[in-house]
Amino acid sequence: MEYAIQIEKLSKKFDDFTAVSSIDLNIEKGEIFGLLGPNGAGKTTIIKMLATLLQPTSGFAAVWHHNILKDPAAVRRSIGIVFQDPSLDTELTGRENLDFHARMYGLNKEERERRINEVLDLVELKDRADVFVKFYSGGMQRRLEIARGLMHYPQVLFLDEPTLGLDAQTRRRVWEYIKRLNKADSLGHWVCRSFFFCF
Amino acid sequence: MPLFFLLFLGMGFDAAFKFSNMPPGITYIAFLAPGIIGMVLLFNSITSGLSVIWDRQFGFLKEIMVTPVSRVSIVLGKTLGGMTTALLQGFFILLIAVGIGFKIKGVLGFLSSVLCMILIATSFVCLGLIFASLINDMQGFHLIVSLFTFPIFILSSALFPLERLPLWLKYLTYLNPLTYGVDGLRYSLIGMAHFSLTLDLFVLVGFCTFMIGLSTYFFRSVEVDY
């Protein structure tokens, strides 16, 4: 199996309403995959199911070879996610948000400090790291969320409308980051292997 | 509010009537103080479930739910946090009670009262978490919480001794876990008890364990909307 994400006949019903109807999808490792559709098409529902936040009604899916139903903890460990709307703690600084996240993933102190600086560099937020998130602009919050999604070396990064509400200029910057992330660096380390987008 | 309860209810009742079955030397305020501590613990613990609803509304809950951290540790983390604030409030009331002349039985009594406080707080934080995982909006949470807290408080022997209650009411209070909590506190602090401390602690530990398990179960089924 060389697929990053495998989906077979995945469905989700909310009472009588069918949000996702029996989709099949395979996404290869290293791929940047974009899922397009009008509002209410069920894109976010698919991401939620893949991220183990929502139980599918029927069907099967695996993320990085981990079954989302049988081994949700392993799935959670191998993914990073940037949500549609902000999920930062605005009463903490950027650095503290990242530190909290890293603790939740069990990174030790040394690794945390190193990794926080790395991802802050990557999204160019280092000079604003110790400012409370409530004073960040929308674009900065987004970048911080992308940085947070990358903290724990995820194999697959989910981004649910990552450019929502951003101006054209910031939008382009976000895309540049993502393209940069999808390349292996000079030492052959991948920042992140696969991307899954929703628009 | 608990302060007013303690001071004015205590002094008022003390002056108005004498409970005929009080042991000699125990004033109503002394009887009431452990009950008010129980009340403070109950109210603060149960409302700490609100933090989950806040997290859900600000979107922070989903950030926590996608991490590989086990659901038990999320529940325990929330519990310890809620317990700490509730406990501080409990100590605060105890301090005030001592300030107005309340006498604690001894060091050992104080220690066992702390144990009771921890157990009461933990149990009811878990109850708050269960409500929070079932209810999504803040108004609903407040409604359900007040629906539960008042009967639990009133029927807990916090305000009056159980000895002379009508039988059906007495049995009702026996079903209430806080009754054992308040009784344990009262025995620890002033040496007066309806049950024995062993039974109180036994019930409290049992209830506490059960609530931690139950809240983990409910928390596991939380699906995060965003």
Short mmCIF file of C-alpha atoms in Angstrom, two decimals:
data_model
loop_
_atom_site.label_atom_id
_atom_site.label_comp_id
_atom_site.label_asym_id
_atom_site.label_seq_id
_atom_site.Cartn_x
_atom_site.Cartn_y
_atom_site.Cartn_z
CA MET A 1 0.00 0.00 0.00
CA GLU A 2 1.52 3.29 -1.02
CA TYR A 3 -1.54 5.41 -0.42
CA ALA A 4 -1.58 8.23 2.09
CA ILE A 5 -5.34 8.14 2.28
CA GLN A 6 -7.71 5.38 1.27
CA ILE A 7 -11.42 5.85 1.33
CA GLU A 8 -13.95 3.16 0.46
CA LYS A 9 -17.69 3.70 0.28
CA LEU A 10 -17.54 6.27 3.05
CA SER A 11 -20.92 7.72 4.01
CA LYS A 12 -22.22 10.06 6.65
CA LYS A 13 -25.85 10.71 7.41
CA PHE A 14 -27.19 13.30 9.81
CA ASP A 15 -30.64 11.92 10.62
CA ASP A 16 -32.35 11.90 7.22
CA PHE A 17 -29.83 14.14 5.54
CA THR A 18 -27.02 12.44 3.64
CA ALA A 19 -23.96 14.66 3.83
CA VAL A 20 -21.48 12.25 2.26
CA SER A 21 -22.72 9.46 0.05
CA SER A 22 -20.50 6.45 -0.55
CA ILE A 23 -17.30 8.04 -1.81
CA ASP A 24 -14.25 6.13 -2.99
CA LEU A 25 -10.89 7.83 -3.11
CA ASN A 26 -7.23 6.95 -3.02
CA ILE A 27 -4.55 9.56 -2.53
CA GLU A 28 -0.92 8.73 -3.09
CA LYS A 29 1.86 9.66 -0.74
CA GLY A 30 3.56 12.94 -1.57
CA GLU A 31 0.54 14.21 -3.41
CA ILE A 32 -1.04 17.61 -2.95
CA PHE A 33 -4.70 16.82 -3.22
CA GLY A 34 -7.43 19.41 -3.52
CA LEU A 35 -11.08 18.63 -2.90
CA LEU A 36 -13.41 21.11 -4.56
CA GLY A 37 -17.12 21.60 -4.26
CA PRO A 38 -19.83 24.14 -3.60
CA ASN A 39 -20.90 25.08 -0.08
CA GLY A 40 -22.52 22.23 1.76
CA ALA A 41 -21.10 19.58 -0.54
CA GLY A 42 -19.70 17.63 2.39
CA LYS A 43 -16.02 18.48 2.07
CA THR A 44 -15.63 19.42 5.70
CA THR A 45 -17.58 16.35 6.77
CA ILE A 46 -15.07 14.17 4.92
CA ILE A 47 -12.14 15.89 6.63
CA LYS A 48 -13.81 15.54 10.01
CA MET A 49 -14.27 11.83 9.48
CA LEU A 50 -10.67 11.39 8.33
CA ALA A 51 -9.50 13.35 11.38
CA THR A 52 -11.57 11.07 13.67
CA LEU A 53 -13.70 13.96 14.91
CA LEU A 54 -16.82 12.41 13.42
CA GLN A 55 -17.90 8.79 13.12
CA PRO A 56 -18.87 7.69 9.60
CA THR A 57 -22.28 6.07 9.19
CA SER A 58 -20.84 3.37 6.95
CA GLY A 59 -17.77 2.62 4.87
CA PHE A 60 -14.09 2.55 5.59
CA ALA A 61 -11.13 4.88 5.48
CA ALA A 62 -7.46 4.65 6.32
CA VAL A 63 -5.01 7.48 6.84
CA TRP A 64 -1.36 6.54 6.52
CA HIS A 65 -2.42 2.87 6.80
CA HIS A 66 -4.27 3.43 10.06
CA ASN A 67 -7.93 2.55 10.15
CA ILE A 68 -9.91 5.57 11.32
CA LEU A 69 -12.42 3.38 13.14
CA LYS A 70 -10.14 0.81 14.74
CA ASP A 71 -7.10 2.88 15.54
CA PRO A 72 -8.09 6.54 15.89
CA ALA A 73 -5.14 7.32 18.16
CA ALA A 74 -2.63 6.25 15.46
CA VAL A 75 -4.50 8.32 12.88
CA ARG A 76 -4.41 11.34 15.18
CA ARG A 77 -0.69 10.89 15.64
CA SER A 78 0.03 10.89 11.90
CA ILE A 79 -2.02 13.90 10.88
CA GLY A 80 -1.89 17.63 11.28
CA ILE A 81 -4.94 19.74 10.67
CA VAL A 82 -5.74 23.37 9.98
CA PHE A 83 -9.39 24.00 10.60
CA GLN A 84 -11.83 26.10 8.66
CA ASP A 85 -12.24 28.57 11.49
CA PRO A 86 -9.73 29.62 14.12
CA SER A 87 -8.99 27.19 16.91
CA LEU A 88 -6.24 29.08 18.68
CA ASP A 89 -6.28 30.08 22.31
CA THR A 90 -6.32 33.84 21.92
CA GLU A 91 -5.34 34.43 25.53
CA LEU A 92 -1.97 32.78 24.93
CA THR A 93 0.95 33.99 22.84
CA GLY A 94 1.83 32.34 19.54
CA ARG A 95 4.71 30.51 21.15
CA GLU A 96 2.54 29.28 24.02
CA ASN A 97 -0.05 27.96 21.59
CA LEU A 98 2.62 25.95 19.82
CA ASP A 99 4.10 24.79 23.10
CA PHE A 100 0.72 23.55 24.34
CA HIS A 101 0.20 21.68 21.10
CA ALA A 102 3.64 20.08 21.29
CA ARG A 103 2.98 18.97 24.86
CA MET A 104 -0.24 17.33 23.77
CA TYR A 105 1.77 15.32 21.27
CA GLY A 106 4.32 14.36 23.88
CA LEU A 107 7.38 16.17 22.48
CA ASN A 108 10.07 16.64 25.11
CA LYS A 109 11.31 20.06 26.21
CA GLU A 110 14.39 20.23 24.04
CA GLU A 111 12.55 19.07 20.96
CA ARG A 112 9.70 21.47 21.67
CA GLU A 113 11.94 24.50 21.81
CA ARG A 114 13.82 23.55 18.67
CA ARG A 115 10.71 22.67 16.72
CA ILE A 116 8.80 25.79 17.75
CA ASN A 117 11.60 27.96 16.38
CA GLU A 118 11.72 25.91 13.19
CA VAL A 119 8.03 26.22 12.38
CA LEU A 120 7.95 29.88 13.41
CA ASP A 121 10.77 30.48 10.94
CA LEU A 122 8.88 28.62 8.29
CA VAL A 123 5.78 30.84 8.55
CA GLU A 124 7.81 33.98 9.29
CA LEU A 125 6.25 34.71 12.66
CA LYS A 126 9.34 34.63 14.80
CA ASP A 127 9.32 38.32 15.65
CA ARG A 128 5.67 38.16 16.75
CA ALA A 129 5.94 34.88 18.64
CA ASP A 130 5.60 36.38 22.10
CA VAL A 131 2.60 38.53 21.34
CA PHE A 132 -0.87 37.41 22.42
CA VAL A 133 -2.76 35.76 19.59
CA LYS A 134 -5.69 38.15 20.08
CA PHE A 135 -3.47 40.89 18.66
CA TYR A 136 -2.65 38.88 15.54
CA SER A 137 -4.17 39.73 12.18
CA GLY A 138 -6.26 37.11 10.38
CA GLY A 139 -3.35 36.18 8.12
CA MET A 140 -0.97 35.78 11.04
CA GLN A 141 -3.45 33.56 12.88
CA ARG A 142 -3.75 31.37 9.81
CA ARG A 143 0.00 31.07 9.48
CA LEU A 144 0.30 30.22 13.13
CA GLU A 145 -2.29 27.49 12.67
CA ILE A 146 -0.37 26.06 9.74
CA ALA A 147 2.77 26.15 11.86
CA ARG A 148 0.92 24.37 14.64
CA GLY A 149 -0.35 21.71 12.25
CA LEU A 150 3.25 20.98 11.28
CA MET A 151 4.74 20.92 14.80
CA HIS A 152 4.60 17.20 15.37
CA TYR A 153 5.95 16.05 11.98
CA PRO A 154 2.61 14.89 10.56
CA GLN A 155 2.57 12.56 7.59
CA VAL A 156 -0.57 14.10 6.20
CA LEU A 157 -1.61 17.70 6.65
CA PHE A 158 -5.29 18.51 6.28
CA LEU A 159 -6.19 22.07 5.42
CA ASP A 160 -9.84 23.02 5.42
CA GLU A 161 -10.21 26.24 3.42
CA PRO A 162 -6.88 27.56 4.63
CA THR A 163 -7.15 30.80 2.68
CA LEU A 164 -10.66 31.67 3.78
CA GLY A 165 -10.98 35.33 4.62
CA LEU A 166 -7.45 36.22 3.61
CA ASP A 167 -6.53 38.90 1.12
CA ALA A 168 -5.00 37.99 -2.25
CA GLN A 169 -1.50 38.79 -1.14
CA THR A 170 -1.60 36.68 2.01
CA ARG A 171 -3.31 33.94 0.08
CA ARG A 172 -0.40 33.77 -2.32
CA ARG A 173 2.03 33.67 0.62
CA VAL A 174 0.17 30.74 2.15
CA TRP A 175 0.40 28.85 -1.14
CA GLU A 176 4.11 29.53 -1.33
CA TYR A 177 4.61 28.06 2.14
CA ILE A 178 2.71 24.98 1.21
CA LYS A 179 4.64 24.40 -1.97
CA ARG A 180 7.85 24.86 -0.05
CA LEU A 181 6.67 22.35 2.53
CA ASN A 182 5.97 19.69 -0.05
CA LYS A 183 9.61 19.50 -1.14
CA ALA A 184 12.22 17.49 0.63
CA ASP A 185 15.00 19.70 1.98
CA SER A 186 18.65 19.31 1.02
CA LEU A 187 19.08 16.50 3.55
CA GLY A 188 16.12 14.62 2.14
CA HIS A 189 13.82 15.35 5.07
CA TRP A 190 10.23 15.93 4.22
CA VAL A 191 8.46 18.65 6.08
CA CYS A 192 5.22 16.94 5.40
CA ARG A 193 4.44 14.18 2.98
CA SER A 194 0.93 14.72 1.83
CA PHE A 195 -1.61 17.48 1.74
CA PHE A 196 -5.34 17.32 1.62
CA PHE A 197 -7.20 20.50 0.80
CA CYS A 198 -10.73 21.67 0.81
CA PHE A 199 -12.09 24.74 -0.88
CA MET B 1 -23.17 34.18 48.06
CA PRO B 2 -21.91 31.23 50.12
CA LEU B 3 -20.52 33.79 52.52
CA PHE B 4 -23.96 35.30 53.04
CA PHE B 5 -25.38 31.85 53.50
CA LEU B 6 -22.86 31.08 56.17
CA LEU B 7 -23.03 34.38 58.01
CA PHE B 8 -26.64 35.41 57.83
CA LEU B 9 -28.40 32.08 57.59
CA GLY B 10 -26.11 30.79 60.30
CA MET B 11 -26.55 33.70 62.66
CA GLY B 12 -30.21 34.09 61.87
CA PHE B 13 -31.11 30.49 62.57
CA ASP B 14 -28.82 30.41 65.54
CA ALA B 15 -30.74 33.26 67.09
CA ALA B 16 -34.21 32.18 65.98
CA PHE B 17 -34.35 28.59 67.16
CA LYS B 18 -32.33 25.94 68.81
CA PHE B 19 -32.30 22.57 67.14
CA SER B 20 -33.31 20.27 69.94
CA ASN B 21 -31.08 17.39 68.87
CA MET B 22 -27.83 19.33 68.56
CA PRO B 23 -25.11 17.98 70.80
CA PRO B 24 -24.23 20.44 73.54
CA GLY B 25 -21.64 23.01 72.59
CA ILE B 26 -22.31 22.92 68.88
CA THR B 27 -23.85 26.06 67.48
CA TYR B 28 -25.82 26.16 64.28
CA ILE B 29 -23.00 28.03 62.57
CA ALA B 30 -20.61 25.26 63.45
CA PHE B 31 -23.12 22.78 62.09
CA LEU B 32 -23.68 24.84 58.97
CA ALA B 33 -20.06 25.58 58.03
CA PRO B 34 -19.23 22.09 56.68
CA GLY B 35 -22.52 22.17 54.79
CA ILE B 36 -21.63 25.48 53.16
CA ILE B 37 -18.20 24.15 52.24
CA GLY B 38 -20.00 21.22 50.60
CA MET B 39 -22.25 23.65 48.77
CA VAL B 40 -19.35 25.74 47.50
CA LEU B 41 -17.59 22.62 46.27
CA LEU B 42 -20.76 21.38 44.56
CA PHE B 43 -21.54 24.64 42.77
CA ASN B 44 -18.02 25.42 41.66
CA SER B 45 -17.22 21.90 40.57
CA ILE B 46 -20.31 21.41 38.50
CA THR B 47 -20.02 24.76 36.70
CA SER B 48 -16.41 24.05 35.78
CA GLY B 49 -17.89 21.90 33.01
CA LEU B 50 -18.59 25.25 31.41
CA SER B 51 -14.95 25.43 30.31
CA VAL B 52 -15.65 22.60 27.88
CA ILE B 53 -18.52 24.56 26.36
CA TRP B 54 -16.32 27.65 26.09
CA ASP B 55 -13.63 25.58 24.40
CA ARG B 56 -16.20 24.22 22.01
CA GLN B 57 -17.46 27.69 21.16
CA PHE B 58 -14.03 29.14 20.58
CA GLY B 59 -13.02 26.13 18.52
CA PHE B 60 -10.28 25.11 20.91
CA LEU B 61 -11.96 21.84 21.81
CA LYS B 62 -11.41 20.39 18.36
CA GLU B 63 -7.72 21.22 18.61
CA ILE B 64 -7.64 19.11 21.74
CA MET B 65 -9.79 16.33 20.31
CA VAL B 66 -7.56 15.73 17.25
CA THR B 67 -4.48 15.20 19.40
CA PRO B 68 -3.54 11.60 20.16
CA VAL B 69 -3.93 12.26 23.90
CA SER B 70 -6.23 9.63 25.38
CA ARG B 71 -9.73 10.72 26.29
CA VAL B 72 -9.19 9.62 29.89
CA SER B 73 -6.34 12.08 30.30
CA ILE B 74 -8.42 14.89 28.79
CA VAL B 75 -11.12 14.15 31.35
CA LEU B 76 -8.59 13.87 34.18
CA GLY B 77 -6.96 17.14 33.14
CA LYS B 78 -10.28 18.96 33.11
CA THR B 79 -11.15 17.32 36.42
CA LEU B 80 -7.95 18.30 38.20
CA GLY B 81 -8.29 21.85 36.94
CA GLY B 82 -11.89 22.19 38.09
CA MET B 83 -11.11 20.44 41.35
CA THR B 84 -8.28 22.85 42.17
CA THR B 85 -10.41 25.98 41.81
CA ALA B 86 -13.29 24.40 43.72
CA LEU B 87 -10.91 23.32 46.47
CA LEU B 88 -9.48 26.80 46.82
CA GLN B 89 -12.98 28.18 47.25
CA GLY B 90 -13.70 25.51 49.84
CA PHE B 91 -10.60 26.47 51.81
CA PHE B 92 -11.58 30.09 51.57
CA ILE B 93 -14.93 29.38 53.23
CA LEU B 94 -13.21 27.27 55.87
CA LEU B 95 -10.85 30.14 56.58
CA ILE B 96 -13.72 32.57 57.01
CA ALA B 97 -15.56 30.09 59.21
CA VAL B 98 -12.48 29.81 61.41
CA GLY B 99 -12.31 33.59 61.43
CA ILE B 100 -15.80 33.84 62.92
CA GLY B 101 -15.06 31.35 65.62
CA PHE B 102 -15.38 27.91 64.02
CA LYS B 103 -13.13 25.34 65.68
CA ILE B 104 -11.62 22.44 63.78
CA LYS B 105 -11.34 19.20 65.72
CA GLY B 106 -7.66 18.59 65.08
CA VAL B 107 -4.97 18.05 62.47
CA LEU B 108 -6.24 14.58 61.61
CA GLY B 109 -9.75 15.93 61.23
CA PHE B 110 -8.47 18.66 58.95
CA LEU B 111 -6.65 16.14 56.77
CA SER B 112 -9.68 13.89 56.42
CA SER B 113 -11.80 16.93 55.59
CA VAL B 114 -9.38 17.76 52.76
CA LEU B 115 -9.79 14.21 51.51
CA CYS B 116 -13.58 14.62 51.57
CA MET B 117 -13.31 17.93 49.73
CA ILE B 118 -11.16 16.40 46.99
CA LEU B 119 -13.61 13.54 46.53
CA ILE B 120 -16.67 15.80 46.46
CA ALA B 121 -15.06 18.22 44.01
CA THR B 122 -13.81 15.51 41.67
CA SER B 123 -17.17 13.74 41.55
CA PHE B 124 -19.13 16.85 40.72
CA VAL B 125 -16.61 18.19 38.21
CA CYS B 126 -17.20 14.91 36.40
CA LEU B 127 -20.95 15.45 36.56
CA GLY B 128 -20.40 18.91 35.04
CA LEU B 129 -18.27 17.36 32.28
CA ILE B 130 -21.03 14.87 31.50
CA PHE B 131 -23.55 17.69 31.14
CA ALA B 132 -21.09 19.65 29.02
CA SER B 133 -20.55 16.76 26.65
CA LEU B 134 -24.30 16.36 26.19
CA ILE B 135 -25.28 20.02 25.95
CA ASN B 136 -23.89 22.40 23.38
CA ASP B 137 -25.13 25.79 24.46
CA MET B 138 -24.44 27.78 27.54
CA GLN B 139 -28.04 28.60 28.46
CA GLY B 140 -29.00 24.95 28.35
CA PHE B 141 -26.04 24.07 30.51
CA HIS B 142 -26.98 26.60 33.17
CA LEU B 143 -30.56 25.40 33.13
CA ILE B 144 -29.67 21.75 33.62
CA VAL B 145 -27.02 22.55 36.20
CA SER B 146 -29.36 24.57 38.37
CA LEU B 147 -32.01 21.90 37.98
CA PHE B 148 -29.57 19.43 39.53
CA THR B 149 -27.54 21.48 42.00
CA PHE B 150 -30.37 22.84 44.11
CA PRO B 151 -32.00 19.51 45.00
CA ILE B 152 -28.56 18.01 45.58
CA PHE B 153 -27.66 20.89 47.89
CA ILE B 154 -30.95 21.12 49.79
CA LEU B 155 -31.21 17.35 50.25
CA SER B 156 -27.68 16.94 51.51
CA SER B 157 -28.02 17.68 55.22
CA ALA B 158 -26.00 20.83 54.59
CA LEU B 159 -28.69 23.00 56.18
CA PHE B 160 -30.37 20.73 58.70
CA PRO B 161 -29.66 17.53 60.61
CA LEU B 162 -31.16 14.35 59.19
CA GLU B 163 -32.26 12.72 62.44
CA ARG B 164 -35.80 13.95 62.65
CA LEU B 165 -36.73 14.16 58.99
CA PRO B 166 -39.81 12.25 57.82
CA LEU B 167 -38.78 8.82 56.68
CA TRP B 168 -39.35 9.31 52.95
CA LEU B 169 -37.28 12.50 52.98
CA LYS B 170 -34.56 10.78 54.91
CA TYR B 171 -34.32 8.01 52.33
CA LEU B 172 -34.20 10.62 49.60
CA THR B 173 -31.18 12.23 51.25
CA TYR B 174 -29.56 8.81 51.61
CA LEU B 175 -29.61 8.54 47.82
CA ASN B 176 -27.71 11.79 47.49
CA PRO B 177 -23.93 11.38 47.35
CA LEU B 178 -23.36 14.89 48.67
CA THR B 179 -25.05 13.83 51.94
CA TYR B 180 -22.12 11.53 52.59
CA GLY B 181 -19.69 14.26 51.55
CA VAL B 182 -21.15 16.80 53.94
CA ASP B 183 -21.41 14.18 56.66
CA GLY B 184 -17.75 13.26 56.19
CA LEU B 185 -16.75 16.93 56.32
CA ARG B 186 -18.85 17.52 59.40
CA TYR B 187 -17.39 14.55 61.21
CA SER B 188 -13.86 15.59 60.27
CA LEU B 189 -14.30 19.20 61.28
CA ILE B 190 -16.59 19.14 64.31
CA GLY B 191 -16.87 15.48 65.20
CA MET B 192 -20.57 15.17 64.56
CA ALA B 193 -21.85 12.62 62.09
CA HIS B 194 -24.98 10.86 61.00
CA PHE B 195 -23.14 7.96 59.41
CA SER B 196 -19.59 6.90 60.17
CA LEU B 197 -16.57 8.41 58.45
CA THR B 198 -15.74 4.99 57.01
CA LEU B 199 -19.11 4.72 55.32
CA ASP B 200 -18.87 8.33 54.09
CA LEU B 201 -15.46 7.78 52.54
CA PHE B 202 -16.52 4.45 51.12
CA VAL B 203 -19.52 5.97 49.36
CA LEU B 204 -17.52 8.99 48.20
CA VAL B 205 -14.68 6.95 46.72
CA GLY B 206 -17.17 4.68 45.00
CA PHE B 207 -19.18 7.55 43.59
CA CYS B 208 -16.05 9.42 42.51
CA THR B 209 -14.64 6.43 40.62
CA PHE B 210 -17.98 5.81 38.99
CA MET B 211 -18.26 9.45 37.88
CA ILE B 212 -14.75 9.51 36.38
CA GLY B 213 -15.60 6.39 34.40
CA LEU B 214 -18.95 7.72 33.30
CA SER B 215 -17.61 11.11 32.22
CA THR B 216 -14.84 9.45 30.20
CA TYR B 217 -17.49 7.34 28.50
CA PHE B 218 -19.54 10.41 27.60
CA PHE B 219 -16.50 12.41 26.57
CA ARG B 220 -15.41 9.71 24.17
CA SER B 221 -18.63 10.09 22.26
CA VAL B 222 -18.22 13.84 21.89
CA GLU B 223 -18.24 14.79 18.25
CA VAL B 224 -16.86 18.18 17.52
CA ASP B 225 -18.83 20.46 15.26
CA TYR B 226 -17.10 23.22 13.46
#
